Coordinates of C-alpha atoms in Angstrom, one line a residue:
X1 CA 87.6 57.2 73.7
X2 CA 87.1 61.0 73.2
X3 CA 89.8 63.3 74.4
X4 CA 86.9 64.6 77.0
X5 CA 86.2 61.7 78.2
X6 CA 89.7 60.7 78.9
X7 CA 90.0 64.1 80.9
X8 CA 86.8 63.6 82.6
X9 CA 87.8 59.9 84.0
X10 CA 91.0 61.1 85.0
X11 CA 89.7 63.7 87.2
X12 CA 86.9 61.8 88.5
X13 CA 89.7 59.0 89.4
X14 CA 92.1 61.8 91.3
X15 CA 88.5 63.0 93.4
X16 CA 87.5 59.3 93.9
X17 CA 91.3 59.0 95.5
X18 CA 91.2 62.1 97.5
X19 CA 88.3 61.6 98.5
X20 CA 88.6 57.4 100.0
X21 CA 92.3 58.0 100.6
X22 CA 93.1 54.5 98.6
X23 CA 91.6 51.8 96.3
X24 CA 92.0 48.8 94.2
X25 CA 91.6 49.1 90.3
X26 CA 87.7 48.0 90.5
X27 CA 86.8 51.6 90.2
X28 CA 84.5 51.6 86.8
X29 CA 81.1 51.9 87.8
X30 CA 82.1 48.7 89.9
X31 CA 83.5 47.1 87.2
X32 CA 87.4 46.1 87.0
X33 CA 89.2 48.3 84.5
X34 CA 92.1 46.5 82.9
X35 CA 95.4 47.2 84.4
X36 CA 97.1 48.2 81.2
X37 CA 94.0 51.1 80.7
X38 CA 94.5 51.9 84.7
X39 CA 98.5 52.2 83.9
X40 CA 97.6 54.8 81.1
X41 CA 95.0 56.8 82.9
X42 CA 98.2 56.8 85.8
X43 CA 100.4 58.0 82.7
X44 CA 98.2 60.9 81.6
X45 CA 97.8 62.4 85.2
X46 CA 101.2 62.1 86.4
X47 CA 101.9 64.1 83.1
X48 CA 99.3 66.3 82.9
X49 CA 98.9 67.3 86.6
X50 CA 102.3 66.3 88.1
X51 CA 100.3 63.7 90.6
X52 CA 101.8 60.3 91.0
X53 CA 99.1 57.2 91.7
X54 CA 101.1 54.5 93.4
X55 CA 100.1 51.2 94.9
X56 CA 101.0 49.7 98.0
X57 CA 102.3 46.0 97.3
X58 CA 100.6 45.1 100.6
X59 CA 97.6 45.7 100.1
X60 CA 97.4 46.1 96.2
X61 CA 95.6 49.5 97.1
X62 CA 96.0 52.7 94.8
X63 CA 97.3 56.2 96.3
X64 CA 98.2 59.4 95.7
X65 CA 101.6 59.8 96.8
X66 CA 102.2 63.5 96.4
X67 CA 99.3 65.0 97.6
X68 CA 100.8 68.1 98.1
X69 CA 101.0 69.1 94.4
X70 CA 97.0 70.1 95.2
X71 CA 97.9 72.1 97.8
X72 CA 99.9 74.9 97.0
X73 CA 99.8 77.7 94.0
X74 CA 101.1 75.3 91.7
X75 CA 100.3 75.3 87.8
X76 CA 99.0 71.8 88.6
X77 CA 96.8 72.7 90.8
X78 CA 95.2 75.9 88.9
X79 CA 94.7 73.4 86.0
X80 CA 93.2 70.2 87.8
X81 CA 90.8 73.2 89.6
X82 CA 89.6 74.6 86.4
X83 CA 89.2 71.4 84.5
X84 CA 87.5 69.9 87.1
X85 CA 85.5 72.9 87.4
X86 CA 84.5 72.7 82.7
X87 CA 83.7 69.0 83.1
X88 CA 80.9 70.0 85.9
X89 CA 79.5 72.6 84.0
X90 CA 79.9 70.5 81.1
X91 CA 77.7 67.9 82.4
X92 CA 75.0 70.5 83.8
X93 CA 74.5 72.4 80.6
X94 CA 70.6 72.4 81.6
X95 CA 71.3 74.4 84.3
X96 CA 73.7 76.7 82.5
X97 CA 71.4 80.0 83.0
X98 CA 71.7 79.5 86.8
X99 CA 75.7 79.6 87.2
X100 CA 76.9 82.9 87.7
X101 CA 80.6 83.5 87.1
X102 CA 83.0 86.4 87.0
X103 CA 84.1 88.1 84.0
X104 CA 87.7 88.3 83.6
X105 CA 88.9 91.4 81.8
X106 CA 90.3 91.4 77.8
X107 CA 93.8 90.4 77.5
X108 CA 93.3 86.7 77.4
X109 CA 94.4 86.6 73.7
X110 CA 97.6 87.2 74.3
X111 CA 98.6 84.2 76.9
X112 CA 99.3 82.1 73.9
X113 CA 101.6 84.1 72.5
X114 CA 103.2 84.7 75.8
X115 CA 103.4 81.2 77.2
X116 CA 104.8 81.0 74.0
X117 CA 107.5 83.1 74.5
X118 CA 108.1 81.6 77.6
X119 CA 108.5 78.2 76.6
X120 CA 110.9 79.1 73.6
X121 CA 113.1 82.1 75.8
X122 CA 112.5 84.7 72.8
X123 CA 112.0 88.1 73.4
X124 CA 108.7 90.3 72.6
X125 CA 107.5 93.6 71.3
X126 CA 104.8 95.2 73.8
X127 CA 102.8 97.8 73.1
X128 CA 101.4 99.0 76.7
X129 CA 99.8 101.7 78.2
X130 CA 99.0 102.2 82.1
X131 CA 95.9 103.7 83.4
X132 CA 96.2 107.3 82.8
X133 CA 98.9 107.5 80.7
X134 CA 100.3 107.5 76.9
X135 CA 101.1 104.6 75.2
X136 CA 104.9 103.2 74.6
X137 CA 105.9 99.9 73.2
X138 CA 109.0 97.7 74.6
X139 CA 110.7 94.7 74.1
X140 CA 110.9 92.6 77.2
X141 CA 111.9 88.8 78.2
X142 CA 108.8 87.5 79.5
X143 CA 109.6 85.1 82.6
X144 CA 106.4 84.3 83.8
X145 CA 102.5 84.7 84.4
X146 CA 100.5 85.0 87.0
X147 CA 96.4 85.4 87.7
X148 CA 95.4 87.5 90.4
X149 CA 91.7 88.8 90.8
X150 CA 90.6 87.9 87.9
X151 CA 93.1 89.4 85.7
X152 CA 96.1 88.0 83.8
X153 CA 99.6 90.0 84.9
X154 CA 103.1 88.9 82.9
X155 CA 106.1 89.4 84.9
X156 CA 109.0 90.2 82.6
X157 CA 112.7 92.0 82.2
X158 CA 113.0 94.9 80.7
X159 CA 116.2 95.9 78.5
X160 CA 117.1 98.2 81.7
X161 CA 118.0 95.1 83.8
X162 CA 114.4 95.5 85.5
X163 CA 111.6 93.3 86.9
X164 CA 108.0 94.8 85.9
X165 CA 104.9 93.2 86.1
X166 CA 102.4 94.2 83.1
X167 CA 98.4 93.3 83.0
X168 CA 97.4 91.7 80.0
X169 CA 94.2 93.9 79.7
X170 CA 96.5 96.8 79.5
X171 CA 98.6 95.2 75.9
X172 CA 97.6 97.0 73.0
X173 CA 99.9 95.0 70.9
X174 CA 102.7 91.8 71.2
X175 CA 104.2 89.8 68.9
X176 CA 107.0 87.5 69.2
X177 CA 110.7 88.3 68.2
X178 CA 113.2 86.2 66.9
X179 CA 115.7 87.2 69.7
X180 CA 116.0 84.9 72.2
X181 CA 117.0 85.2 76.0
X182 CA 118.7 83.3 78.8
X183 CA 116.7 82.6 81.3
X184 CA 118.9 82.7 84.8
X185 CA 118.7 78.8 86.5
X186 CA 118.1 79.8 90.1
X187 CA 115.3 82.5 88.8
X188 CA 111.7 81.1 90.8
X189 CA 108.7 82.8 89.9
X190 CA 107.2 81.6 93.3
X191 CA 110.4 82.9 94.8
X192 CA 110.2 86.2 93.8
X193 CA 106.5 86.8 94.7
X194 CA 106.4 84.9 98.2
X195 CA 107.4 87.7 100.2
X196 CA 104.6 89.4 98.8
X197 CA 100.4 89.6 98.3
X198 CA 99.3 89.9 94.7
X199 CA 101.3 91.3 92.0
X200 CA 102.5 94.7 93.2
X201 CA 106.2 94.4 94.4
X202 CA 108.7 96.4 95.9
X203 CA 112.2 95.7 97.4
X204 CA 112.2 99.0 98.6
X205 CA 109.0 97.9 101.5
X206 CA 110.8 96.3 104.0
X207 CA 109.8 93.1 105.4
X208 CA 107.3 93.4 108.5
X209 CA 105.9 90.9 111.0
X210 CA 102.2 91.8 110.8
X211 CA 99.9 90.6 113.4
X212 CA 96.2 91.3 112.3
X213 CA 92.6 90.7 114.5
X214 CA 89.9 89.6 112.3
X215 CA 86.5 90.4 114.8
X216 CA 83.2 88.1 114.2
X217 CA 83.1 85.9 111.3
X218 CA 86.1 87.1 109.4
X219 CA 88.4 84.5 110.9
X220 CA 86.8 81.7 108.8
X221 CA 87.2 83.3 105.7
X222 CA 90.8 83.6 106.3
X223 CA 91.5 80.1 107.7
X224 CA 89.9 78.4 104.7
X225 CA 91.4 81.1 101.8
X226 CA 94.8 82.1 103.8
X227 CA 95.9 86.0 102.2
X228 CA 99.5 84.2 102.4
X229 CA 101.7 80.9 102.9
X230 CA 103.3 82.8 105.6
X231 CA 99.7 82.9 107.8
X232 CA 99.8 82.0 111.0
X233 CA 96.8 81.6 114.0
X234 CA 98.2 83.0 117.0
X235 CA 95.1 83.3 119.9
X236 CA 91.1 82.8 119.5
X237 CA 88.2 84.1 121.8
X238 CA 84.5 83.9 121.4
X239 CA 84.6 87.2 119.3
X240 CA 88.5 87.9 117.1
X241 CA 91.1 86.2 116.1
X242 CA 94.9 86.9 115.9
X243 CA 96.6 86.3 112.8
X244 CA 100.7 86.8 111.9
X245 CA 102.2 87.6 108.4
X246 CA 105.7 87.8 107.4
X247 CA 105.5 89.9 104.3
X248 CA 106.5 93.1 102.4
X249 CA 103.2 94.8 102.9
X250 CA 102.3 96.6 99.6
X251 CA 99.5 98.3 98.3
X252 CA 97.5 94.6 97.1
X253 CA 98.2 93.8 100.8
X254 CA 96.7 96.8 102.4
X255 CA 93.6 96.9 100.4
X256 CA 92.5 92.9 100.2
X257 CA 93.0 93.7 104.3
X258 CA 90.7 97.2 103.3
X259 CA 88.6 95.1 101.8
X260 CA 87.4 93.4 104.8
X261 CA 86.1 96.7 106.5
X262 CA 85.5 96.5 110.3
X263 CA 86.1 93.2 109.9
X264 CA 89.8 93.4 110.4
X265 CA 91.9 95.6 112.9
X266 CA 95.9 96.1 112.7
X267 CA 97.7 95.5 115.4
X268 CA 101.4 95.5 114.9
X269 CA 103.6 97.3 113.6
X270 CA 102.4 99.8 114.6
X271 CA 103.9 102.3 111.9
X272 CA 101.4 100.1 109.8
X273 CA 98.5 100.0 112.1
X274 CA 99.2 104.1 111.7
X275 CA 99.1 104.1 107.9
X276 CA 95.9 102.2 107.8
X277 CA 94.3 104.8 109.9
X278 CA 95.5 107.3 107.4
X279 CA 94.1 105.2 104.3
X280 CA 90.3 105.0 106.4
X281 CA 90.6 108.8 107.1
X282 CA 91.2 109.8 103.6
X283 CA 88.3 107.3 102.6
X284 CA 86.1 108.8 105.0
X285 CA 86.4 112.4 103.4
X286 CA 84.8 110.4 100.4
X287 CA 81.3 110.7 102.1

């Protein structure tokens, strides 16, 4: 069987599980499949996507027993969403010229070489250059990666001692070095960005309690595509909704809430709720 077919089955076996909760082998077009194929197709997903199928000796019915692996920002997740995403598109090639995506920037060329890095703990030459400003090449310890609107970012160390986070449409140059790094064991990627939105961080913005309103509509968007794990519903009426954060607001922060217009209000704190009046004003003197 073709690799893409193999990938293809397995997905459309984890949807056919999330989707009915549990079920017996006979899930071929209503045919059987074999146990020993079923036991490989378990094999493959568990290893490619980190989700364990497991049947209940009581009822001889197949599960997923983690489901939360789908459910946070895990790698597994990312990868099972985009997969599942090609083999749709894959199988609707006739309506290709009526799927609009979004473009993501240049840069992707360099994520081999990068997860490469990773995976080995060497070392790389970077040629960079910000927005605005002249060009310098580093050597950093790349310690992870991480999408965010539509653009690839690497979090690395520099050979200051320094976290930095670089885009990958910024790179004029990388190449691997045979010098290799220690990656620290308690170091979590997922750790070091949670107390933060997007990419942008800074130890020196203290952590805040931030209690938003989102008017009309806008509390939908944010209960089905929560800005953070941290979100929390505190009241509803007919017309707003409160919502909490506990986060190091940061520039990504302020401007996805920006981004909302009208649609969201800052309530606390109120040093905050000031500095977002500030950011409006100085927009307004743009018209």
């Amino acid at each position: 069987m073709k690799t893409a077919k193999i990938l293809n089955h397995n997905i459309w076996i984890i949807n056919t599980l999330r989707a009915y909760g549990s079920l017996t082998d006979n899930m071929s077009d209503g045919n059987a499949l074999a146990r020993s194929s079923f036991n490989r197709y378990r094999d493959a997903i568990a290893d490619m996507f980190g989700i364990v199928i497991e049947c209940d000796l009581k009822t001889y019915r197949y599960f997923i027993k983690n489901q939360d692996v789908l459910c946070d920002d895990s790698i597994e997740r990312w990868l099972f969403s985009t997969l599942t995403v090609h083999g749709v598109l894959s199988d609707s090639a006739a309506v290709k010229d009526r799927v609009v995506l979004e473009n993501v920037p240049s840069g992707l060329e360099y994520l081999d070489t990068i997860l490469t890095a990773i995976k080995n703990n060497h070392r790389i030459e970077l040629g960079y250059q910000k927005f605005g400003t002249e060009g310098y090449v580093k050597i950093v310890c790349p310690y992870a990666v991480k999408l965010f609107h539509q653009r690839w970012y690497m979090l690395a160390r520099t050979a200051e001692d320094q976290m930095r986070i670089y885009a990958l449409d910024r790179i004029q140059s990388l190449s691997l070095t045979e010098e290799t790094f220690v990656m620290p064991e308690d170091f979590s990627p997922q750790g070091y960005f949670s107390e933060y939105f997007g990419v942008l961080t800074d130890s020196t913005v203290p952590m805040a309690h931030v209690v938003i309103r989102a008017h009309d509509w806008t509390p939908n968007y944010l209960r089905t595509l929560p800005l953070h794990h941290s979100q929390r519903e505190l009241a509803s009426t007919e017309h707003y909704t409160d919502f909490s954060f506990d986060i190091r607001p940061t520039a990504d922060f302020l401007g996805q809430l920006l981004s909302h217009g009208s649609g969201i209000e800052v309530l606390e704190p109120q040093e905050l709720r000031g500095k977002m009046r500030d950011l409006i004003a100085e927009n307004l003197k743009r018209y």
